[in-house]
Coordinates of C-alpha atoms in Angstrom, one line a residue:
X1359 CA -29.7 -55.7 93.0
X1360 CA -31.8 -58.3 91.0
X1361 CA -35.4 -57.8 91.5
X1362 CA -35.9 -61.8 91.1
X1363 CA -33.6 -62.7 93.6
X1364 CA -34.9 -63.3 96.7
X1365 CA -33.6 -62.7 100.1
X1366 CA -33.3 -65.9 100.7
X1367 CA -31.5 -67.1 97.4
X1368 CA -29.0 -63.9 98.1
X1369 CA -28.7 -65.5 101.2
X1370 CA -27.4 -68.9 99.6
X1371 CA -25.4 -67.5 97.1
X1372 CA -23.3 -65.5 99.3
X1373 CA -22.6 -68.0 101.6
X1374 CA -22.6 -70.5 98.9
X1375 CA -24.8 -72.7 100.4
X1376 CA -26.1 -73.5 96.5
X1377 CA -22.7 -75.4 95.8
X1378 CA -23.8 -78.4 98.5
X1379 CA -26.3 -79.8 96.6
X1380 CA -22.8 -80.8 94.4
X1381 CA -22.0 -82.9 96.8
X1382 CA -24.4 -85.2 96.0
X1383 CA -22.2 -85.6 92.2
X1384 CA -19.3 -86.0 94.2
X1385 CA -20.6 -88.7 95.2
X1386 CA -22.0 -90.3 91.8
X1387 CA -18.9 -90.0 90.7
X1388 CA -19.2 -87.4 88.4
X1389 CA -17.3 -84.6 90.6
X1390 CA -14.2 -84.7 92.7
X1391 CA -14.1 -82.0 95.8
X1392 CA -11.2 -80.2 94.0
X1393 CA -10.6 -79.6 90.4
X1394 CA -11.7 -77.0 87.6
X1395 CA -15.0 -75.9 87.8
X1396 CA -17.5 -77.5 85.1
X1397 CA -18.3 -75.4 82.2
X1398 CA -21.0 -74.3 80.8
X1399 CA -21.8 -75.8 77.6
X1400 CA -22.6 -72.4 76.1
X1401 CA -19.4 -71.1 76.8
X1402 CA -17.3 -74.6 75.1
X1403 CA -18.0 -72.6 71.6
X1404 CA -15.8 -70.0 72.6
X1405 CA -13.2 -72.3 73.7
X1406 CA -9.7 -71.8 71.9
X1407 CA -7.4 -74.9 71.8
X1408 CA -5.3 -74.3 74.9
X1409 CA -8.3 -73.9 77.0
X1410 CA -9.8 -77.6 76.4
X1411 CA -7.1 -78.9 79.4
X1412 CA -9.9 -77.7 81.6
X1413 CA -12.1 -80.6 80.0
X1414 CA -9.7 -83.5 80.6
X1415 CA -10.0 -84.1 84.0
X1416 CA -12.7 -84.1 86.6
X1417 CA -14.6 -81.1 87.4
X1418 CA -14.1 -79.7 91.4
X1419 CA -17.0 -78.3 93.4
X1420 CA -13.8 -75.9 94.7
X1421 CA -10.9 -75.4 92.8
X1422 CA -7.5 -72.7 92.9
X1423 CA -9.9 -70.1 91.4
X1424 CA -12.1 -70.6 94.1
X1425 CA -9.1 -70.1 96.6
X1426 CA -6.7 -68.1 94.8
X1427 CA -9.0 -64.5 93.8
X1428 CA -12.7 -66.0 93.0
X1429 CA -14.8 -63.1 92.2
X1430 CA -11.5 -60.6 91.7
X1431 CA -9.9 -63.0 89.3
X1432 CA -12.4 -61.8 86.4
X1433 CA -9.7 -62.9 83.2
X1434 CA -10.6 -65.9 82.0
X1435 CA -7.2 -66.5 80.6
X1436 CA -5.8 -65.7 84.0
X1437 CA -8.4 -68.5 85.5
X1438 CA -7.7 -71.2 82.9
X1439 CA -3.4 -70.3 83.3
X1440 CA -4.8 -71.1 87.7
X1441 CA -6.1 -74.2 86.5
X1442 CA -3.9 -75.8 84.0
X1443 CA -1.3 -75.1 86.8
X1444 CA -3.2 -77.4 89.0
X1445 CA -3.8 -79.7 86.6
X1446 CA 0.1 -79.7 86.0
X1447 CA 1.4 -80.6 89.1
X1448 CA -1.4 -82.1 90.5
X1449 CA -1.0 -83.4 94.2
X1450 CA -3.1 -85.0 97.2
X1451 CA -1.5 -82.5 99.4
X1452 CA -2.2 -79.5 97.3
X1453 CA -6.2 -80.6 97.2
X1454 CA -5.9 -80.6 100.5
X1455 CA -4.4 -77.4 100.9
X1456 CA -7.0 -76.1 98.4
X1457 CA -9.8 -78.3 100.9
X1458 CA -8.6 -76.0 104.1
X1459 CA -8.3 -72.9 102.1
X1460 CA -12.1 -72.9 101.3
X1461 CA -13.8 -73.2 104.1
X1462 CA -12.5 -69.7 105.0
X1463 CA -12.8 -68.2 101.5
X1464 CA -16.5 -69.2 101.6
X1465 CA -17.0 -67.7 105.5
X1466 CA -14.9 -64.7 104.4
X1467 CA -16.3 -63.6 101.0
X1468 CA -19.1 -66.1 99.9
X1469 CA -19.8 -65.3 95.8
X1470 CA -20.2 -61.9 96.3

């Protein structure tokens, strides 16, 4: 109920069509479809040790957060433990698992 969001922009956020403009560092390299998501620089200050794996591998416009609880997974510890499971055993079929499993999570539930 933010008074400067507009309908439109509520609109786009819970469909999440304000991730496709990622796309577009997908394909500058900078992005892979699946991965962690980026962080925020603000939040690296609060980083402890065993959450820097998230920072050694490409950042994901979708990701097993994204899949696996999005907005009901609200731990950080719990999405970091998520994502350094990926990372761990990392494998073209599981991105593509994760790939199929997003298109319905974003239909379904959108950010909010």
């Amino acid at each position: 109920n933010d008074p400067r969001i507009t309908r439109v922009g509520k609109f786009l956020r819970k469909t999440s069509l304000d991730e496709l403009p990622q796309l577009w560092n997908v394909v500058r390299g900078e992005m892979s479809l699946v991965g962690p998501r980026p962080s925020v620089p603000s939040e690296l200050r609060h980083y402890e040790p065993h959450h820097m794996v998230r920072l050694h591998v490409v950042p994901g416009v979708t990701g097993p957060w994204q899949v696996g609880g999005r907005n009901n997974v609200l731990d950080f510890e719990e999405v970091v433990r998520m994502e350094q499971e990926y990372i761990r055993s990392w494998s073209l079929l599981k991105d593509l698992m994760i790939l199929a499993k997003t298109v319905p999570t974003l239909l379904g539930r959108g950010a909010y």
